[in-house]
Every structure is written in structure tokens, then in C-alpha cells.
Amino acid sequence: MSRRQGAIALVAGGVVWLAVVAVGLAAIMDYDNRPGAAAHAPIHWPPDSRIVPAADGPTLVMLAHPRCDCTRASVGELAELLARVRIRPRVIVVFIKPGRVGPEWEKSALWQMAAEIPGVTVVRDDQGLEARRFGVETSGQTLLYGADGGLLFAGGATGARGKAGNNVGRSTLVSLLNGERPATASTPVFGCPLFGPADAAEPDGDHIHGS
Amino acid sequence: MAAEAIITASHAPAAALDPRAEALFLEHQHEIYCRTDRVFGHLMWIQWLAGIAFALIVAPRTWMGSTSQVHLHVWAAVLLGGAISLPPAVLAFLRPGKTSTRYVIASAQMMMSALLIHVTGGRIALSCLRFPRLPRVLP
């Protein structure tokens, strides 16, 4: 191969290499920025929910999969926003537990992380019945209900999958809890699906358990 | 004697010194380029392994209810990280000191930075490690 041919081969190889890597990075970016299924949250606190809302203030509910690593960022953002608000809501983090897993399956590092946030109540939702009651399908979904039980916010608290840092969801929640009027009442939610094909709900029973 | 030698050398004709000085400089520069390229050649596979480790630590699995599978970030760290790291590592040892090798290494560093940011969940601070060589590589 002549020197010229070698140079052409090197340049061509470099172009192909850059193209392949660019496609790979674009695929990852697409995955990280693809939101999960949005919640079909009831506009008023569901009367059949076993979770007790605050009697005289807002209630914030975060529904999560205990093993979704992306939700670690959401729980971190929850701690951040609680440190910035004037009106402290009643905060419940609900971890779903599918019916086909073993004991203590839900007691993950994420559970512990949420339990360590001051003022946060962590509960286990057997078979995800509460999650279904709230119309939630994606881990990290955050719902804020006002003192009158009306839905104020439904969305995620991160800007992308597993990404901590400033985001519209967190700033919207902070605005609402500081008595301000945010520009939006919903944001995309990024996280693992709470339910798989094998996770059908069974008849309602005593499905909420605290930590 | 040493002072006389220095005075004598400083008064030698400039035209006779410059080509030899330049040749020595270029030779030394080339040695530095080769050595640096080989260092980066080793760094490539080390950071590839580090990216896989980060992916396994930060988000090893993705879940759907009770079922899980290997997280996309792990596959990306293995496959895409390998695709980013292998060509510059090969060039660093087959063609050390070449300008094209330095360009490929610099490009790979930037792309590896992007990959590591995604794999670690947006830790932007990692990106500051990736560009120190760039001003000297690009003329």
C-alpha cells in the first residue's frame, strides 16, 4: 500500500470510527432522556387509599421501585427540595413490592436512603396496589396534593434518567411549596417501570406497611 | 575554563548551531510524543475498565416490576467504551509520535468523557479530566 493509500485508509477508518461512536453516544442520550409512562393521577386524593394524607397541609407522595438505580437521583432531589421549602409537606415515599419476590426484597439501599431523610415516611406497597390507585407506572413519580386534597403536581424530580441536579420538576415543587405559581404542573418522569408483565395485581387486602 | 567555553560557544557562528539545535529539539520532541502516546495507550484500556466498573457500581440492572436485566449503561461501557478505547490504544503502540495518533487519542478522550458522564449519572466534574491535552494537540 502506498503512502497516499495508507493516508486515505486512515482517514476513512477515522470517519467510520467517529460515526460508529456518535451513533452509540446518541443511543445512550436517547435512552437517558426518554421519559417513562406518565401517571394518570386522580385530581383528588383517592378516597380508597390506605395512605393517610396530611390533615392541614400539602402531602407529597413519591412512588418508587426499591431497586431502580435511576431513582436514587429522584430521592436525592427529594432531600434537596425539602431543604429549600417554607411549607413542609407530609412526605411519603412508597416502595412497591411485587408479589413474586422474597422477604425483605424491598429493603434496599434506596429504601434506606429515603428513610434517612428527616420527616419522610417510608412505606411498602404490596403488589403495587397504591401505585395503581394513584395511576402511577414509573419509578420516581412524584405527586403533590394540596391541603384540600387537590392535585397540584404530577411528574418527576429529575431532568433525565438517573441525573441529579437542577431540573424543572424540583424547582416546580419548590415553587408550589413556597406559595408561588410555577409555569407548569407536570414534568416528565424518568425511571424503571414499576410493573412488569408478570406483576398482575391480586385482590385488595392489607397492602401498606410502614418501615 | 567552563566560563571561557561558554563565552566561546556564544560567539560561534549562529548559522552553524541552529540546524543541529533544531534537529536535537525535534528528536527530543518526538521522543516525548512517543512516550506520551504510549502512556495514553495504557490509559485507554485502564479507563475502559474503569468505565465498566462505574457502570456496574452506579446502575448495574434495570428493573420492570419483579424482573430485571443488565442496564444499558453496562453494555455501553463494555461495547461503546471498547470501541472508543481500542483504536487509539492500537495507534499509540503501532504509530507512536504521529500527529494523527494524537488527534485520535484526543478525540477518544473527549468521547470517553461523554460516556463516563452518562454512565455515572451526570457527574460533570469528570469532564474536567478529559481536556488537558487538547490545546497542545490541536495546532
XYZ file of C-alpha atoms in Angstrom, chain A residues 114-189:
76
model
C -35.250 7.576 51.703
C -35.742 6.586 55.338
C -32.791 8.720 56.379
C -34.348 11.939 55.049
C -35.747 13.783 58.056
C -39.525 13.847 58.200
C -40.046 11.271 55.442
C -42.283 8.261 55.999
C -41.329 5.179 54.028
C -43.955 2.533 53.355
C -44.120 -0.725 51.461
C -46.857 -1.176 48.906
C -47.510 -4.871 48.436
C -48.228 -5.712 44.802
C -48.207 -2.019 43.998
C -51.886 -1.559 44.816
C -51.408 2.017 45.992
C -49.332 2.798 42.931
C -52.191 1.534 40.741
C -54.654 3.530 42.831
C -52.651 6.669 42.109
C -52.288 5.719 38.451
C -48.511 5.558 38.655
C -46.429 3.355 36.374
C -42.897 4.735 36.577
C -40.470 4.770 39.478
C -39.748 8.234 40.819
C -43.222 9.578 40.055
C -43.951 12.410 42.466
C -47.425 13.664 43.326
C -48.195 16.747 45.366
C -51.671 17.164 46.795
C -52.808 20.348 48.493
C -54.411 20.701 51.895
C -57.808 20.403 50.203
C -56.799 17.104 48.575
C -56.490 18.586 45.100
C -53.655 17.518 42.832
C -51.078 20.284 42.458
C -48.256 18.477 40.691
C -47.607 15.170 38.963
C -44.210 14.445 37.488
C -40.597 13.622 38.049
C -37.989 15.316 40.193
C -35.064 14.774 37.838
C -34.158 16.151 34.430
C -33.156 12.825 32.914
C -32.756 9.204 33.927
C -30.560 8.981 36.990
C -29.371 12.578 36.673
C -29.198 14.690 39.787
C -29.033 18.467 39.637
C -31.214 21.459 38.842
C -34.354 20.495 36.988
C -37.839 21.790 36.237
C -39.559 19.188 38.410
C -37.669 20.063 41.566
C -37.963 23.803 41.011
C -41.704 23.449 40.329
C -42.232 21.575 43.585
C -40.175 24.135 45.484
C -42.238 26.960 43.973
C -45.527 25.285 44.889
C -44.427 24.625 48.452
C -43.198 28.201 48.788
C -46.605 29.541 47.813
C -45.514 30.631 44.351
C -47.117 29.970 40.996
C -44.909 27.807 38.764
C -45.087 27.729 34.997
C -46.100 24.072 34.852
C -47.854 21.474 36.957
C -46.321 18.393 35.395
C -42.940 17.197 34.215
C -41.654 14.019 32.596
C -40.662 11.218 34.939
